[in-house]
Amino acid sequence: LCFQCPAHRPRIGENCLTAIEMSSIQVEAWDSLLVYMIFSKLPKLTFSLWEQSIHNKTNIPTWKELDSFLTERHRTLEAIDDVTP
């Protein structure tokens, strides 16, 4: 898995959480840490689009919200690639 590829970012997060859970460590409150770590690796344009998509900027985003955004971003990039000559 390559973190530079948008398609792999959600799976990397899920893989991290799964590995931690398998070590019998509670991960329910890890959203903010995981989201921050992934935010720090996002390209500037993707981060900007994420910021524009957030409705309530005072709440800390959840992993599910970021995962959903990255999945949609990946689908968009794939669609653009399919159309570009």
PDB file of C-alpha atoms in Angstrom:
ATOM      1  CA  LEU A   1       0.000   0.000   0.000  1.00  0.00           C
ATOM      2  CA  CYS A   2       1.259   3.433  -0.943  1.00  0.00           C
ATOM      3  CA  PHE A   3       0.196   6.469   1.060  1.00  0.00           C
ATOM      4  CA  GLN A   4       0.660   8.715  -1.995  1.00  0.00           C
ATOM      5  CA  CYS A   5      -2.195   6.913  -3.745  1.00  0.00           C
ATOM      6  CA  PRO A   6      -5.614   8.234  -2.607  1.00  0.00           C
ATOM      7  CA  ALA A   7      -7.111   4.774  -3.071  1.00  0.00           C
ATOM      8  CA  HIS A   8      -4.840   3.323  -0.404  1.00  0.00           C
ATOM      9  CA  ARG A   9      -5.270   5.985   2.287  1.00  0.00           C
ATOM     10  CA  PRO A  10      -8.578   4.686   3.695  1.00  0.00           C
ATOM     11  CA  ARG A  11      -7.248   1.119   3.705  1.00  0.00           C
ATOM     12  CA  ILE A  12      -4.091   2.214   5.513  1.00  0.00           C
ATOM     13  CA  GLY A  13      -6.221   3.778   8.254  1.00  0.00           C
ATOM     14  CA  GLU A  14      -8.398   0.688   8.514  1.00  0.00           C
ATOM     15  CA  ASN A  15      -5.321  -1.559   8.558  1.00  0.00           C
ATOM     16  CA  CYS A  16      -3.813   0.487  11.387  1.00  0.00           C
ATOM     17  CA  LEU A  17      -6.996   0.303  13.450  1.00  0.00           C
ATOM     18  CA  THR A  18      -7.341  -3.438  12.831  1.00  0.00           C
ATOM     19  CA  ALA A  19      -3.737  -4.088  13.874  1.00  0.00           C
ATOM     20  CA  ILE A  20      -4.196  -2.061  17.057  1.00  0.00           C
ATOM     21  CA  GLU A  21      -7.490  -3.797  17.885  1.00  0.00           C
ATOM     22  CA  MET A  22      -5.857  -7.201  17.401  1.00  0.00           C
ATOM     23  CA  SER A  23      -3.396  -6.175  20.105  1.00  0.00           C
ATOM     24  CA  SER A  24      -6.373  -5.807  22.480  1.00  0.00           C
ATOM     25  CA  ILE A  25      -6.032  -2.024  22.576  1.00  0.00           C
ATOM     26  CA  GLN A  26      -9.246   0.014  22.610  1.00  0.00           C
ATOM     27  CA  VAL A  27      -9.464   2.199  19.482  1.00  0.00           C
ATOM     28  CA  GLU A  28     -12.867   3.833  19.895  1.00  0.00           C
ATOM     29  CA  ALA A  29     -11.335   7.170  20.926  1.00  0.00           C
ATOM     30  CA  TRP A  30      -8.505   7.137  18.376  1.00  0.00           C
ATOM     31  CA  ASP A  31     -10.373   8.972  15.625  1.00  0.00           C
ATOM     32  CA  SER A  32      -8.726  12.334  16.263  1.00  0.00           C
ATOM     33  CA  LEU A  33      -5.216  10.835  16.271  1.00  0.00           C
ATOM     34  CA  LEU A  34      -5.782   8.803  13.116  1.00  0.00           C
ATOM     35  CA  VAL A  35      -7.454  11.714  11.316  1.00  0.00           C
ATOM     36  CA  TYR A  36      -4.585  14.040  12.269  1.00  0.00           C
ATOM     37  CA  MET A  37      -1.952  11.580  11.034  1.00  0.00           C
ATOM     38  CA  ILE A  38      -3.703  11.184   7.689  1.00  0.00           C
ATOM     39  CA  PHE A  39      -4.361  14.939   7.389  1.00  0.00           C
ATOM     40  CA  SER A  40      -0.644  15.585   7.721  1.00  0.00           C
ATOM     41  CA  LYS A  41      -0.005  13.429   4.620  1.00  0.00           C
ATOM     42  CA  LEU A  42      -2.740  14.751   2.337  1.00  0.00           C
ATOM     43  CA  PRO A  43      -1.814  16.728  -0.778  1.00  0.00           C
ATOM     44  CA  LYS A  44      -2.663  20.419  -0.445  1.00  0.00           C
ATOM     45  CA  LEU A  45      -5.527  20.256  -2.962  1.00  0.00           C
ATOM     46  CA  THR A  46      -7.165  17.265  -1.249  1.00  0.00           C
ATOM     47  CA  PHE A  47      -6.817  18.950   2.149  1.00  0.00           C
ATOM     48  CA  SER A  48      -8.394  22.113   0.723  1.00  0.00           C
ATOM     49  CA  LEU A  49     -11.322  20.145  -0.709  1.00  0.00           C
ATOM     50  CA  TRP A  50     -11.749  18.410   2.651  1.00  0.00           C
ATOM     51  CA  GLU A  51     -11.870  21.756   4.460  1.00  0.00           C
ATOM     52  CA  GLN A  52     -14.493  23.002   2.008  1.00  0.00           C
ATOM     53  CA  SER A  53     -16.617  19.902   2.569  1.00  0.00           C
ATOM     54  CA  ILE A  54     -16.794  20.272   6.358  1.00  0.00           C
ATOM     55  CA  HIS A  55     -20.075  21.794   7.506  1.00  0.00           C
ATOM     56  CA  ASN A  56     -19.252  22.298  11.189  1.00  0.00           C
ATOM     57  CA  LYS A  57     -15.634  23.369  11.559  1.00  0.00           C
ATOM     58  CA  THR A  58     -15.781  23.449  15.359  1.00  0.00           C
ATOM     59  CA  ASN A  59     -16.238  19.667  15.701  1.00  0.00           C
ATOM     60  CA  ILE A  60     -13.288  17.308  15.458  1.00  0.00           C
ATOM     61  CA  PRO A  61     -13.814  15.166  12.345  1.00  0.00           C
ATOM     62  CA  THR A  62     -14.286  11.437  12.789  1.00  0.00           C
ATOM     63  CA  TRP A  63     -12.471   8.640  11.004  1.00  0.00           C
ATOM     64  CA  LYS A  64     -15.723   7.651   9.272  1.00  0.00           C
ATOM     65  CA  GLU A  65     -16.120  11.172   7.856  1.00  0.00           C
ATOM     66  CA  LEU A  66     -12.548  11.246   6.564  1.00  0.00           C
ATOM     67  CA  ASP A  67     -12.798   7.701   5.223  1.00  0.00           C
ATOM     68  CA  SER A  68     -15.978   8.613   3.338  1.00  0.00           C
ATOM     69  CA  PHE A  69     -14.385  11.780   1.930  1.00  0.00           C
ATOM     70  CA  LEU A  70     -11.231   9.966   0.782  1.00  0.00           C
ATOM     71  CA  THR A  71     -13.281   7.211  -0.836  1.00  0.00           C
ATOM     72  CA  GLU A  72     -15.317   9.786  -2.783  1.00  0.00           C
ATOM     73  CA  ARG A  73     -12.148  11.696  -3.695  1.00  0.00           C
ATOM     74  CA  HIS A  74     -10.629   8.493  -5.057  1.00  0.00           C
ATOM     75  CA  ARG A  75     -13.743   7.789  -7.140  1.00  0.00           C
ATOM     76  CA  THR A  76     -13.614  11.326  -8.538  1.00  0.00           C
ATOM     77  CA  LEU A  77      -9.941  11.015  -9.466  1.00  0.00           C
ATOM     78  CA  GLU A  78     -10.601   7.658 -11.132  1.00  0.00           C
ATOM     79  CA  ALA A  79     -13.481   9.145 -13.128  1.00  0.00           C
ATOM     80  CA  ILE A  80     -11.316  12.048 -14.255  1.00  0.00           C
ATOM     81  CA  ASP A  81      -8.526   9.648 -15.270  1.00  0.00           C
ATOM     82  CA  ASP A  82     -10.983   7.601 -17.322  1.00  0.00           C
ATOM     83  CA  VAL A  83     -12.120  10.682 -19.249  1.00  0.00           C
ATOM     84  CA  THR A  84      -8.729  12.366 -19.757  1.00  0.00           C
ATOM     85  CA  PRO A  85      -7.222  11.566 -23.191  1.00  0.00           C
TER      86      PRO A  85
END
